[in-house]
Short mmCIF file of N, CA and C in Angstrom, two decimals:
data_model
loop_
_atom_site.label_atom_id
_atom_site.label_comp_id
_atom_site.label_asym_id
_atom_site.label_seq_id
_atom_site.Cartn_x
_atom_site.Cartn_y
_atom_site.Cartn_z
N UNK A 1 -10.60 -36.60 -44.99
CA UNK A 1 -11.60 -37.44 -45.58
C UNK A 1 -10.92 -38.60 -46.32
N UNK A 2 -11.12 -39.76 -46.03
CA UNK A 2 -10.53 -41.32 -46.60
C UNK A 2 -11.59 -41.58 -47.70
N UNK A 3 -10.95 -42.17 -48.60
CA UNK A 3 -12.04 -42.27 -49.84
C UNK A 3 -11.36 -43.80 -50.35
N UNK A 4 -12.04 -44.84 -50.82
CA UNK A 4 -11.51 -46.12 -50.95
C UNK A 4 -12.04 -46.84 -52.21
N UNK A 5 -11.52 -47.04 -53.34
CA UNK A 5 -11.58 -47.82 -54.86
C UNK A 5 -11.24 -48.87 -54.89
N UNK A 6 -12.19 -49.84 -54.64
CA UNK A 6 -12.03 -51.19 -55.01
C UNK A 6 -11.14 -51.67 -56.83
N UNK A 7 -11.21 -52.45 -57.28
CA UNK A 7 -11.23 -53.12 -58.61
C UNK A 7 -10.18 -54.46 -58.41
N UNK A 8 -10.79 -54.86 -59.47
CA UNK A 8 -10.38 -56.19 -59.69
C UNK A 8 -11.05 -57.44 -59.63
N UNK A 9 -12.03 -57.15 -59.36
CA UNK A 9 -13.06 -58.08 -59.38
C UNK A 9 -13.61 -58.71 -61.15
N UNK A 10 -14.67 -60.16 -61.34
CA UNK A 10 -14.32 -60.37 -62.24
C UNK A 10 -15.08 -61.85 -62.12
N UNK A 11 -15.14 -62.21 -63.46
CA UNK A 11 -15.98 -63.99 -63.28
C UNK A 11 -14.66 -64.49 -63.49
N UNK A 12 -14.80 -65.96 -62.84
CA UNK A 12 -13.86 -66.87 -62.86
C UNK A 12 -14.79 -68.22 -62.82
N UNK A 13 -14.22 -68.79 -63.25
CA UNK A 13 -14.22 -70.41 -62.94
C UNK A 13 -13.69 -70.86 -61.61
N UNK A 14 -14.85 -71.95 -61.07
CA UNK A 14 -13.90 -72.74 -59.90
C UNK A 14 -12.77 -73.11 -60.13
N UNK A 15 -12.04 -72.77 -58.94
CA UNK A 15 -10.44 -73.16 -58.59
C UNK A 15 -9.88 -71.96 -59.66
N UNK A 16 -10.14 -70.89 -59.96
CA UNK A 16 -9.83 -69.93 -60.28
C UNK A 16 -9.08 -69.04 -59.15
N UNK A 17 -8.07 -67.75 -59.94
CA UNK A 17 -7.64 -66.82 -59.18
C UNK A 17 -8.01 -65.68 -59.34
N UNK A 18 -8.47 -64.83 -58.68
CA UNK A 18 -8.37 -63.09 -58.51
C UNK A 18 -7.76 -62.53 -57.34
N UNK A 19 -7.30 -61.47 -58.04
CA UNK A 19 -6.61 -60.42 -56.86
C UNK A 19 -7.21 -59.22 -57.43
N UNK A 20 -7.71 -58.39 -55.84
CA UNK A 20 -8.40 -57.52 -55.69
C UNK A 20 -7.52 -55.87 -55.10
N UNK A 21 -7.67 -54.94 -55.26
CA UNK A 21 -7.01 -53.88 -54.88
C UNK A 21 -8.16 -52.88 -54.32
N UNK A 22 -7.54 -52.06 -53.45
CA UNK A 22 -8.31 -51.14 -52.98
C UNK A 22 -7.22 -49.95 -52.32
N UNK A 23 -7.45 -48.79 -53.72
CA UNK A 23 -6.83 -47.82 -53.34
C UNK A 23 -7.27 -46.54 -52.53
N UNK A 24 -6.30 -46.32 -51.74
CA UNK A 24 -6.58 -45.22 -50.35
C UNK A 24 -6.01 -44.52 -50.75
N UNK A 25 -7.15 -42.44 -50.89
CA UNK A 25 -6.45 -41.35 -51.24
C UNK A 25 -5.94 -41.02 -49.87
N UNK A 26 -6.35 -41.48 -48.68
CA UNK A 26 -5.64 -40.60 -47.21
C UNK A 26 -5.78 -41.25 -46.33
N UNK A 27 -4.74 -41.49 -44.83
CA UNK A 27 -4.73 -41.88 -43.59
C UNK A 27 -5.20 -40.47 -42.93
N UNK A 28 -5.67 -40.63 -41.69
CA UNK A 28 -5.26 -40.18 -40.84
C UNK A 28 -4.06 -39.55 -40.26
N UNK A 29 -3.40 -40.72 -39.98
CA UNK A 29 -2.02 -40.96 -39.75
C UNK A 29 -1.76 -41.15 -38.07
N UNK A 30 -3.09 -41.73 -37.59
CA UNK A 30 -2.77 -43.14 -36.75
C UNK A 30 -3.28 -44.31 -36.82
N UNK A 31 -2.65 -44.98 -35.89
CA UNK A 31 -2.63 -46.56 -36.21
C UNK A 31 -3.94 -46.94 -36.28
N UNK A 32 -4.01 -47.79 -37.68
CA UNK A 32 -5.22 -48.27 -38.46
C UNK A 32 -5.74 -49.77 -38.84
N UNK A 33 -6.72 -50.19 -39.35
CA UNK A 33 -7.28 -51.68 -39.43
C UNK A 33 -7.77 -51.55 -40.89
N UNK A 34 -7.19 -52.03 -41.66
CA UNK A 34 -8.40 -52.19 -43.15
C UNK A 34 -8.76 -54.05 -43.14
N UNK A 35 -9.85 -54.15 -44.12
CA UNK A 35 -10.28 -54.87 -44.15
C UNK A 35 -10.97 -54.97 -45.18
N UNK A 36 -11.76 -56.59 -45.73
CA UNK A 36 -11.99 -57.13 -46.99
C UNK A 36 -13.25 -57.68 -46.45
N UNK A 37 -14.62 -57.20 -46.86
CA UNK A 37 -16.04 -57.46 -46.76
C UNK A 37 -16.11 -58.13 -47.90
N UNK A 38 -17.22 -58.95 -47.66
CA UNK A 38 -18.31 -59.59 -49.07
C UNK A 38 -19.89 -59.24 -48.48
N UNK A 39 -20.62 -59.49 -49.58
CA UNK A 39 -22.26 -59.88 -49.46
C UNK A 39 -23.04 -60.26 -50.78
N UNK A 40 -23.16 -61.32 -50.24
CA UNK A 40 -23.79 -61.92 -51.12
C UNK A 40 -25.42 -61.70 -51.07
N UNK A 41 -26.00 -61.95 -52.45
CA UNK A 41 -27.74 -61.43 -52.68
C UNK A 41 -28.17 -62.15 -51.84
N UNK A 42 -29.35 -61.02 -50.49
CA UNK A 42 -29.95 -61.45 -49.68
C UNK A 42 -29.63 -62.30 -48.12
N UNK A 43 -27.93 -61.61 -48.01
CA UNK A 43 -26.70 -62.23 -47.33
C UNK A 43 -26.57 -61.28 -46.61
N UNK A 44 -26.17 -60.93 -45.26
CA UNK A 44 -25.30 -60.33 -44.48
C UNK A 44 -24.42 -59.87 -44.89
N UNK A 45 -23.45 -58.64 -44.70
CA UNK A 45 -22.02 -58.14 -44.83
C UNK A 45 -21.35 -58.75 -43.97
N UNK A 46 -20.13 -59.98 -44.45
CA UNK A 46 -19.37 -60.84 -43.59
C UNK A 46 -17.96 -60.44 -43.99
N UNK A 47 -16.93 -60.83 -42.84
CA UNK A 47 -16.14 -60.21 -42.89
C UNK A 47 -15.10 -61.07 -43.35
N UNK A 48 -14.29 -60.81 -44.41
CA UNK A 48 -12.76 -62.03 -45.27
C UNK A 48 -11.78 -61.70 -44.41
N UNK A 49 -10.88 -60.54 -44.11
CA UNK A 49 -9.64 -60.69 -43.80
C UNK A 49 -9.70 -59.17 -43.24
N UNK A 50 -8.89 -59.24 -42.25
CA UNK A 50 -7.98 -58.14 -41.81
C UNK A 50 -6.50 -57.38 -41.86
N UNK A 51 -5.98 -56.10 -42.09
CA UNK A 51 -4.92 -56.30 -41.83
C UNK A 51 -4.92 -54.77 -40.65
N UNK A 52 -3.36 -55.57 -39.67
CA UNK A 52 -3.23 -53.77 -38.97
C UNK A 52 -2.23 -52.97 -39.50
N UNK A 53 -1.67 -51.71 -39.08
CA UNK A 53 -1.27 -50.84 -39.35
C UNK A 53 -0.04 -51.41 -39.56
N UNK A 54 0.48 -52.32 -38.34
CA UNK A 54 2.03 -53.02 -38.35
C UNK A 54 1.88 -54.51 -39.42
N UNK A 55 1.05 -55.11 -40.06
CA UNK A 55 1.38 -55.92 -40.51
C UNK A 55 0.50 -57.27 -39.85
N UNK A 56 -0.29 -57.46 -39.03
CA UNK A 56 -0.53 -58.69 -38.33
C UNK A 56 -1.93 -58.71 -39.22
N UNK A 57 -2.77 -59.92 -39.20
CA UNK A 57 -3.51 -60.18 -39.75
C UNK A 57 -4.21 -61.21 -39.53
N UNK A 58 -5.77 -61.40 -40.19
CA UNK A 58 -6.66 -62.37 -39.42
C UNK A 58 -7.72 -62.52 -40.75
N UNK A 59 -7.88 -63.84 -41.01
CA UNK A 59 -9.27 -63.82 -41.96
C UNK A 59 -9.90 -64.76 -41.62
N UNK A 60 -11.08 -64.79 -41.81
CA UNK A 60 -12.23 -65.50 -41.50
C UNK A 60 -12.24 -67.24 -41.98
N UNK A 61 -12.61 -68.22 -41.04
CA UNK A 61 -12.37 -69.75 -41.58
C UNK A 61 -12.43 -70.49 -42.70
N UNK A 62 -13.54 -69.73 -43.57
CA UNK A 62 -14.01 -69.84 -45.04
C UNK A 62 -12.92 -69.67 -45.64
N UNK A 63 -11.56 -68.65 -45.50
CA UNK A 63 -11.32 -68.38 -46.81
C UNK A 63 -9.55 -68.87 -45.98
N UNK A 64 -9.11 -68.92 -44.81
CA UNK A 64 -7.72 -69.25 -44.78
C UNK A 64 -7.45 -70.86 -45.31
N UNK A 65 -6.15 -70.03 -46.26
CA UNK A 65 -5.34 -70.93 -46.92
C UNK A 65 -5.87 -70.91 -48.19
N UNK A 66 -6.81 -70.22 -48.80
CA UNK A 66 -7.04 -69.66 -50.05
C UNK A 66 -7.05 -68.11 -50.03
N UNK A 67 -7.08 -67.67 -49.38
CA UNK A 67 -7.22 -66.06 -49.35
C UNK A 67 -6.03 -65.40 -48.60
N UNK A 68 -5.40 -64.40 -49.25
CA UNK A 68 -4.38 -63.63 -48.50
C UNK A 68 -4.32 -62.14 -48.50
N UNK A 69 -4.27 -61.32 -47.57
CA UNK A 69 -4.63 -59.91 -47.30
C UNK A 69 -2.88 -59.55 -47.21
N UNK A 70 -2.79 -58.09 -47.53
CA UNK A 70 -1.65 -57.66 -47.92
C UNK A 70 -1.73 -56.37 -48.13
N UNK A 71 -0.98 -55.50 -48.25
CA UNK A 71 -0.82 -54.12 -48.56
C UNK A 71 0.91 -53.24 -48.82
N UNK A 72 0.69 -51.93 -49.58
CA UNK A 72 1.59 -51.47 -50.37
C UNK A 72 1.53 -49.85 -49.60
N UNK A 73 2.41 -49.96 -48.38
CA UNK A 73 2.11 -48.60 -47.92
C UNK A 73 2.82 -47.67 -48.67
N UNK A 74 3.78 -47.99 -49.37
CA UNK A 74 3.95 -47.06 -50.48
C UNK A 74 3.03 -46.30 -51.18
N UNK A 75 2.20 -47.15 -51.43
CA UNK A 75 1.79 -47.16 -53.16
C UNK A 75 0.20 -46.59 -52.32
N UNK A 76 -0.31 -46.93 -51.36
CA UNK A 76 -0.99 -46.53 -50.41
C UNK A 76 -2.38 -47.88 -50.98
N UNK A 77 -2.05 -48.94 -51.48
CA UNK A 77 -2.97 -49.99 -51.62
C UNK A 77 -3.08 -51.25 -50.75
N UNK A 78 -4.27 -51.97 -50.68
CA UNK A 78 -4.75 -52.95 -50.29
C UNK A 78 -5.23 -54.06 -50.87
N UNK A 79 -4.27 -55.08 -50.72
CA UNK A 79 -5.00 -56.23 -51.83
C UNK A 79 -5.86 -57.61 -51.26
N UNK A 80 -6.20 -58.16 -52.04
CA UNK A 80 -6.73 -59.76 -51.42
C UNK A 80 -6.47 -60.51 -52.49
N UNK A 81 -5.35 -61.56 -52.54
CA UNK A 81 -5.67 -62.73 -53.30
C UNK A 81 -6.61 -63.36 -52.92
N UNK A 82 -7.30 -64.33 -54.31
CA UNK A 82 -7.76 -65.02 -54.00
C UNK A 82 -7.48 -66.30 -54.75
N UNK A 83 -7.11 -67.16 -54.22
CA UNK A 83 -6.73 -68.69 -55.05
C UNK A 83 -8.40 -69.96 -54.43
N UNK A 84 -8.29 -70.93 -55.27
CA UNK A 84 -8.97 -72.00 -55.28
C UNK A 84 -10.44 -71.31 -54.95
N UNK A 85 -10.70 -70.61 -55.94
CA UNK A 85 -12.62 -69.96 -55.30
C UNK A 85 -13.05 -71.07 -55.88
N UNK A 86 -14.30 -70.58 -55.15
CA UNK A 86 -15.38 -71.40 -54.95
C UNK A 86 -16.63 -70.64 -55.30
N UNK A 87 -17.94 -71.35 -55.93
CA UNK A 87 -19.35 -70.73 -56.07
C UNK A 87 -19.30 -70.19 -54.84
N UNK A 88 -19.86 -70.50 -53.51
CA UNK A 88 -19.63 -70.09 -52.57
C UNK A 88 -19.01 -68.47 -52.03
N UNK A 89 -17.98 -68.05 -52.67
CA UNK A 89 -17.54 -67.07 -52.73
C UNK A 89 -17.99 -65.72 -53.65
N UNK A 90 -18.87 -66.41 -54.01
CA UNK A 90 -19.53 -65.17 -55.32
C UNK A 90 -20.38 -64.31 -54.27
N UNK A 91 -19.68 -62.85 -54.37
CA UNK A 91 -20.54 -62.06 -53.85
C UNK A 91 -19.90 -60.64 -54.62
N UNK A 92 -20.60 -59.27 -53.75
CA UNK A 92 -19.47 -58.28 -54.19
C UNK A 92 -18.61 -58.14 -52.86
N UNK A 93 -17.49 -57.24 -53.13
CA UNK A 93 -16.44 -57.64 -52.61
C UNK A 93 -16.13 -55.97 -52.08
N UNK A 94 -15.80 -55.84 -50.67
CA UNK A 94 -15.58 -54.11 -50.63
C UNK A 94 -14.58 -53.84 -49.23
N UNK A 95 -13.62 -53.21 -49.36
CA UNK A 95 -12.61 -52.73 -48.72
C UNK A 95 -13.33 -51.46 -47.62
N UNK A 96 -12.21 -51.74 -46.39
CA UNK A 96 -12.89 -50.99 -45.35
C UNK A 96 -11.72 -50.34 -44.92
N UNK A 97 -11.92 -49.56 -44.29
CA UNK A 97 -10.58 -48.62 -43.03
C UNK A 97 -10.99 -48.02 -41.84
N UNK A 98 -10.72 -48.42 -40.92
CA UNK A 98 -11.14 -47.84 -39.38
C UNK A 98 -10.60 -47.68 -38.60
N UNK A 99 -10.09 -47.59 -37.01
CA UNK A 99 -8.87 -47.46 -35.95
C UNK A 99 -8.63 -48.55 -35.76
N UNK A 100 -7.60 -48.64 -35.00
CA UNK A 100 -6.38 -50.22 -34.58
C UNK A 100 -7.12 -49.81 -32.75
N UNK A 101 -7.94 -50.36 -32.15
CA UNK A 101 -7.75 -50.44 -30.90
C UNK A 101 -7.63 -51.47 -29.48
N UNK A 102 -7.61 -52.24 -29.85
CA UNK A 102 -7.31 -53.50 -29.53
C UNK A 102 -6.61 -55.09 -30.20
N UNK A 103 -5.97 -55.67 -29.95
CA UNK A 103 -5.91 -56.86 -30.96
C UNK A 103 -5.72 -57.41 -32.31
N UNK A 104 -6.68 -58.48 -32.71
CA UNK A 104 -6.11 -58.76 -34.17
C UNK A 104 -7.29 -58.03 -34.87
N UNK A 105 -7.24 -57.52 -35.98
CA UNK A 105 -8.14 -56.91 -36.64
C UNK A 105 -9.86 -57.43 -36.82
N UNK A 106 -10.43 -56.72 -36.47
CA UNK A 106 -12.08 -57.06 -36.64
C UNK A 106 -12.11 -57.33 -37.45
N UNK A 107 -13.54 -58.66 -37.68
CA UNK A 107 -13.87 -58.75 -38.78
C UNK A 107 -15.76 -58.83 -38.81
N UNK A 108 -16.02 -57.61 -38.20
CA UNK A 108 -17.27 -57.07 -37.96
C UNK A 108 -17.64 -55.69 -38.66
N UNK A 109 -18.31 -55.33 -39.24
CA UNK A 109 -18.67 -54.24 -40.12
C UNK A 109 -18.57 -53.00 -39.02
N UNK A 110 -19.45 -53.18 -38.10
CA UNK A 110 -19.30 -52.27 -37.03
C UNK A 110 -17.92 -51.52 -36.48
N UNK A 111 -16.84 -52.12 -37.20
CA UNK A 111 -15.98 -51.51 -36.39
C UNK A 111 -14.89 -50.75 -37.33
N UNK A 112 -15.56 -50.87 -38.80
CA UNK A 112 -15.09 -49.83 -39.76
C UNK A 112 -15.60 -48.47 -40.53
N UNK A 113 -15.11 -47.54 -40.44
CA UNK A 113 -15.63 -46.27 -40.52
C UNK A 113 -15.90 -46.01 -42.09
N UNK A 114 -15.46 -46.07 -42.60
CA UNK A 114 -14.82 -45.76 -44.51
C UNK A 114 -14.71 -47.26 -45.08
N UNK A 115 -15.49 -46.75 -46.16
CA UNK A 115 -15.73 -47.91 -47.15
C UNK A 115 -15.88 -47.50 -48.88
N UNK A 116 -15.54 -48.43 -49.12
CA UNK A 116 -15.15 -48.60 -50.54
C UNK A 116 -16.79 -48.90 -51.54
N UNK A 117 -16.95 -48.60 -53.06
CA UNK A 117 -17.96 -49.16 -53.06
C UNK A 117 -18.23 -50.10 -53.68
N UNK A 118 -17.32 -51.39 -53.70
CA UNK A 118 -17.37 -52.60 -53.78
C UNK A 118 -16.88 -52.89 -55.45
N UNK A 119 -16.75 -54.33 -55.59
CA UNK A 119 -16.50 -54.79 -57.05
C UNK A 119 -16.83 -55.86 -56.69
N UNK A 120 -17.48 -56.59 -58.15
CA UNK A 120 -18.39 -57.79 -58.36
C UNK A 120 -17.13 -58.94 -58.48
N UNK A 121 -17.68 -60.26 -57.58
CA UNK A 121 -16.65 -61.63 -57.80
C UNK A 121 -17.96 -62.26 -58.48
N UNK A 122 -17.55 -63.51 -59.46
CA UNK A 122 -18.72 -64.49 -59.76
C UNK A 122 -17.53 -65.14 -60.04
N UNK A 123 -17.87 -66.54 -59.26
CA UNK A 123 -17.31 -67.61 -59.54
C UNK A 123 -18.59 -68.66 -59.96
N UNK A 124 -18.22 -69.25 -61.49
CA UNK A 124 -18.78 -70.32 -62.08
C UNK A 124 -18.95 -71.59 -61.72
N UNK A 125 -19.72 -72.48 -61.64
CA UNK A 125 -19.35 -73.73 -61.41
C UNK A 125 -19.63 -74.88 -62.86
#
């Protein structure tokens, strides 16, 4: 059973920074996809960033070159910077984990099993 703790979430001001974590009590222990959801009030669950098991990675047009996905297989965490937010970006924020079976990591809800239960972003303007 995978169980997933967001935190780090938080108000900021535009052109503000947060970094987000999401700690994992268990793998499987095969090759895997986590990933960084938002939704905003009355919004779809859209998808920020991916990472795979080896390291490759993919985030959504909105947020590359302000947003960076990363992880601590040590430490067994998942992070997301976030530099230069935007109102725009205010939603809550929630970490995912599912299988590696093709390609660069989804960034479709559908294709993650285990989920986190989110932490609040508000960016000010």
């Amino acid at each position: 059973q995978v169980q997933l703790v967001e935190s780090g979430g938080g108000s900021v001001q535009t052109g503000g920074s947060l970094r987000l974590s999401c700690a994992v009590n268990a793998y499987t222990g095969s090759a895997h996809v986590m990933a960084w959801f938002r939704q905003a009030p009355g919004k779809d669950r859209e998808g920020v960033a991916g990472i795979r098991s080896d390291g490759i990675t993919n985030a959504a047009d909105s947020v590359k070159g302000r947003f960076t996905i990363s992880k601590d297989n040590a430490k067994n965490t998942l992070y997301l910077q976030m530099n230069s937010l935007r109102p725009e970006d205010t939603a809550m924020y929630y970490c995912a984990a599912g299988p590696w079976l093709l390609g660069l990591p989804r960034l479709s809800p559908s294709a993650y099993a285990y989920w986190g239960q989110g932490t609040q972003v508000t960016v000010s303007s």
